[in-house]
Amino acid sequence: MLGVGFDTLTRNDTIELAKRLIDEHSSAYMVTPNPEIVMQTWESEEVCAAVNGANLVIPDGIGVVKASKLLGTPLKERLPGIEIAAEILKYIAESGKSAFLLGAKPGVAEMAAEQMKKDFPGINICGMNDGYFKDDGPVVEKINAAKPDFLLVCLGAPKQELWMAKNRAVLDVGLMAGLGGTLDVFAGTVQRAPEFWQKLNLEWFYRCLKEPVRFKRIYKLPLFLVKAMGKRLRKIFNGK
Ligand code: UDP
């Protein structure tokens, strides 16, 4: 859809596939594009290849789900990365597997790990590293020494997608996932929108109100809508 090959999966199927990828342990990766990331794929071939090279591509943003309906190729449902990550962490804890937390400011992963230990009793957090490192080498070494089954890559988009695509060949992990601000939410340094806003599909607007600097990032979003509508009209008139 609009240049990104989303998987048309339900929430349950997504979690089942993620579990299978973890068990195969072949450094698979998952991305969770919202409209902002889809637009980044139009601007950079490298980002486009990184996003489309993922084993699992799920729609994090409501804008993506709406556009898919408009284009006649409906995605099943919005699958927020943080919710899928929570389901995977539950599986990790229950099956005695391990997770490594990569990203966010120094100290945040430690706080996130504490919360995860409360939310998913018995979970094995086998390592962590903040997201403000210069060289990949030592970080890759640290991750490979821990051999995590699940690697949360929270470096923001498109840095995390590029990082996973670049390093997958040298990493020894089960499944890794680009999860933006997920560690901040677990750590409590950032709050998710209350359910009321989520139900109205206005989580993105709530985040902008809380962090007004985000408005600068979404000013191009009308272009996403225009492009989706343009494609819809071409389909109607040309049958393409
Ligand atoms: N971040 C990082 N390294 C960087 C840039 C960003 O670890 O070089 C972290 C940042 O601290 C934050 C996350 O990446 O924890 C990005 O969060 P944001 O909510 O902006 O992600 P989004 O889901 O919107 O892409």
Short mmCIF file of N, CA and C and ligand atoms in Angstrom, two decimals, residues 32 34 36-37 60 102-105 108 129-133 154-161 178-184 189-190 207 211 214 217, ligand 1:
data_model
loop_
_atom_site.label_atom_id
_atom_site.label_comp_id
_atom_site.label_asym_id
_atom_site.label_seq_id
_atom_site.Cartn_x
_atom_site.Cartn_y
_atom_site.Cartn_z
N THR A 32 6.73 -1.40 12.35
CA THR A 32 5.36 -1.01 12.69
C THR A 32 5.08 0.39 12.12
N ASN A 34 3.65 3.85 10.74
CA ASN A 34 2.51 4.75 10.77
C ASN A 34 2.63 5.62 9.50
N GLU A 36 3.64 8.52 9.00
CA GLU A 36 4.91 9.26 8.97
C GLU A 36 6.04 8.39 8.37
N ILE A 37 6.08 7.13 8.77
CA ILE A 37 7.13 6.23 8.27
C ILE A 37 6.87 5.88 6.80
N ASP A 60 0.81 0.43 12.48
CA ASP A 60 0.73 1.01 13.82
C ASP A 60 -0.24 2.20 13.84
N LEU A 102 17.03 -2.29 23.72
CA LEU A 102 17.98 -1.37 23.09
C LEU A 102 17.26 -0.06 22.77
N GLY A 103 17.80 1.05 23.28
CA GLY A 103 17.27 2.34 22.88
C GLY A 103 16.89 3.23 24.05
N ALA A 104 16.46 4.42 23.70
CA ALA A 104 16.04 5.48 24.64
C ALA A 104 17.25 6.09 25.37
N LYS A 105 16.94 7.09 26.18
CA LYS A 105 18.02 7.81 26.88
C LYS A 105 18.61 6.94 27.99
N VAL A 108 16.68 4.86 30.98
CA VAL A 108 15.28 4.56 30.67
C VAL A 108 15.05 3.04 30.57
N ASN A 129 20.84 -1.56 26.55
CA ASN A 129 21.80 -0.53 26.13
C ASN A 129 21.01 0.69 25.71
N ASP A 130 21.49 1.89 26.08
CA ASP A 130 20.75 3.08 25.64
C ASP A 130 20.91 3.26 24.13
N GLY A 131 20.16 4.20 23.59
CA GLY A 131 20.13 4.35 22.13
C GLY A 131 21.01 5.46 21.60
N TYR A 132 21.94 5.94 22.42
CA TYR A 132 22.78 7.06 21.97
C TYR A 132 24.25 6.64 21.86
N PHE A 133 24.47 5.56 21.09
CA PHE A 133 25.82 5.04 20.88
C PHE A 133 26.30 5.49 19.50
N CYS A 154 14.45 0.47 20.04
CA CYS A 154 13.66 1.70 20.25
C CYS A 154 14.52 2.93 20.01
N LEU A 155 14.83 3.17 18.74
CA LEU A 155 15.73 4.27 18.37
C LEU A 155 15.00 5.38 17.62
N GLY A 156 13.66 5.25 17.48
CA GLY A 156 12.90 6.21 16.68
C GLY A 156 13.02 5.85 15.20
N ALA A 157 12.05 6.33 14.42
CA ALA A 157 12.03 6.04 12.98
C ALA A 157 12.67 7.20 12.21
N PRO A 158 13.42 6.94 11.16
CA PRO A 158 13.68 5.63 10.56
C PRO A 158 14.99 5.00 11.04
N LYS A 159 15.58 5.59 12.11
CA LYS A 159 16.88 5.08 12.57
C LYS A 159 16.79 3.58 12.91
N GLN A 160 15.71 3.20 13.62
CA GLN A 160 15.62 1.80 14.06
C GLN A 160 15.43 0.84 12.88
N GLU A 161 14.66 1.26 11.87
CA GLU A 161 14.45 0.38 10.70
C GLU A 161 15.77 0.21 9.95
N GLY A 178 11.19 -2.82 15.67
CA GLY A 178 11.36 -1.37 15.78
C GLY A 178 10.16 -0.81 16.52
N LEU A 179 10.38 -0.26 17.72
CA LEU A 179 9.24 0.05 18.58
C LEU A 179 9.24 1.47 19.14
N GLY A 180 9.95 2.38 18.47
CA GLY A 180 9.88 3.81 18.81
C GLY A 180 9.98 4.10 20.29
N GLY A 181 8.94 4.73 20.84
CA GLY A 181 8.99 5.19 22.23
C GLY A 181 8.51 4.17 23.25
N THR A 182 8.48 2.88 22.89
CA THR A 182 7.94 1.85 23.79
C THR A 182 8.65 1.79 25.14
N LEU A 183 9.98 1.92 25.15
CA LEU A 183 10.70 1.84 26.44
C LEU A 183 10.34 3.03 27.32
N ASP A 184 10.12 4.19 26.69
CA ASP A 184 9.72 5.37 27.48
C ASP A 184 8.37 5.12 28.16
N THR A 189 8.26 7.45 31.56
CA THR A 189 8.71 8.81 31.24
C THR A 189 7.80 9.44 30.18
N VAL A 190 7.04 8.60 29.45
CA VAL A 190 6.03 9.08 28.50
C VAL A 190 4.76 8.27 28.75
N ARG A 207 -0.64 12.67 21.57
CA ARG A 207 0.83 12.71 21.71
C ARG A 207 1.38 14.06 21.28
N GLU A 211 3.50 16.55 23.51
CA GLU A 211 4.84 16.91 23.04
C GLU A 211 4.68 17.77 21.78
N ARG A 214 6.08 17.47 18.28
CA ARG A 214 5.62 16.48 17.31
C ARG A 214 4.80 17.10 16.18
N ARG A 217 6.55 17.33 13.16
CA ARG A 217 6.80 16.08 12.43
C ARG A 217 5.61 15.66 11.59
N1 UDP B 1 16.18 7.54 20.45
C1 UDP B 1 17.35 6.82 20.62
N2 UDP B 1 18.44 7.17 19.90
C2 UDP B 1 18.43 8.19 19.00
C3 UDP B 1 17.23 8.89 18.80
C4 UDP B 1 16.10 8.54 19.54
O1 UDP B 1 17.39 5.90 21.42
O2 UDP B 1 19.47 8.44 18.38
C5 UDP B 1 15.02 7.15 21.23
C6 UDP B 1 14.36 8.28 22.01
O3 UDP B 1 15.06 8.51 23.22
C7 UDP B 1 12.97 7.70 22.22
C8 UDP B 1 12.75 6.87 20.96
O4 UDP B 1 14.03 6.70 20.36
O5 UDP B 1 12.99 6.84 23.32
C9 UDP B 1 11.87 7.54 19.92
O6 UDP B 1 10.66 7.74 20.44
P1 UDP B 1 9.46 8.37 19.58
O7 UDP B 1 8.28 8.37 20.48
O8 UDP B 1 9.88 9.62 18.92
O9 UDP B 1 9.31 7.25 18.49
P2 UDP B 1 8.25 7.11 17.37
O10 UDP B 1 7.50 5.88 17.77
O11 UDP B 1 7.39 8.33 17.32
O12 UDP B 1 9.11 6.93 16.16
#
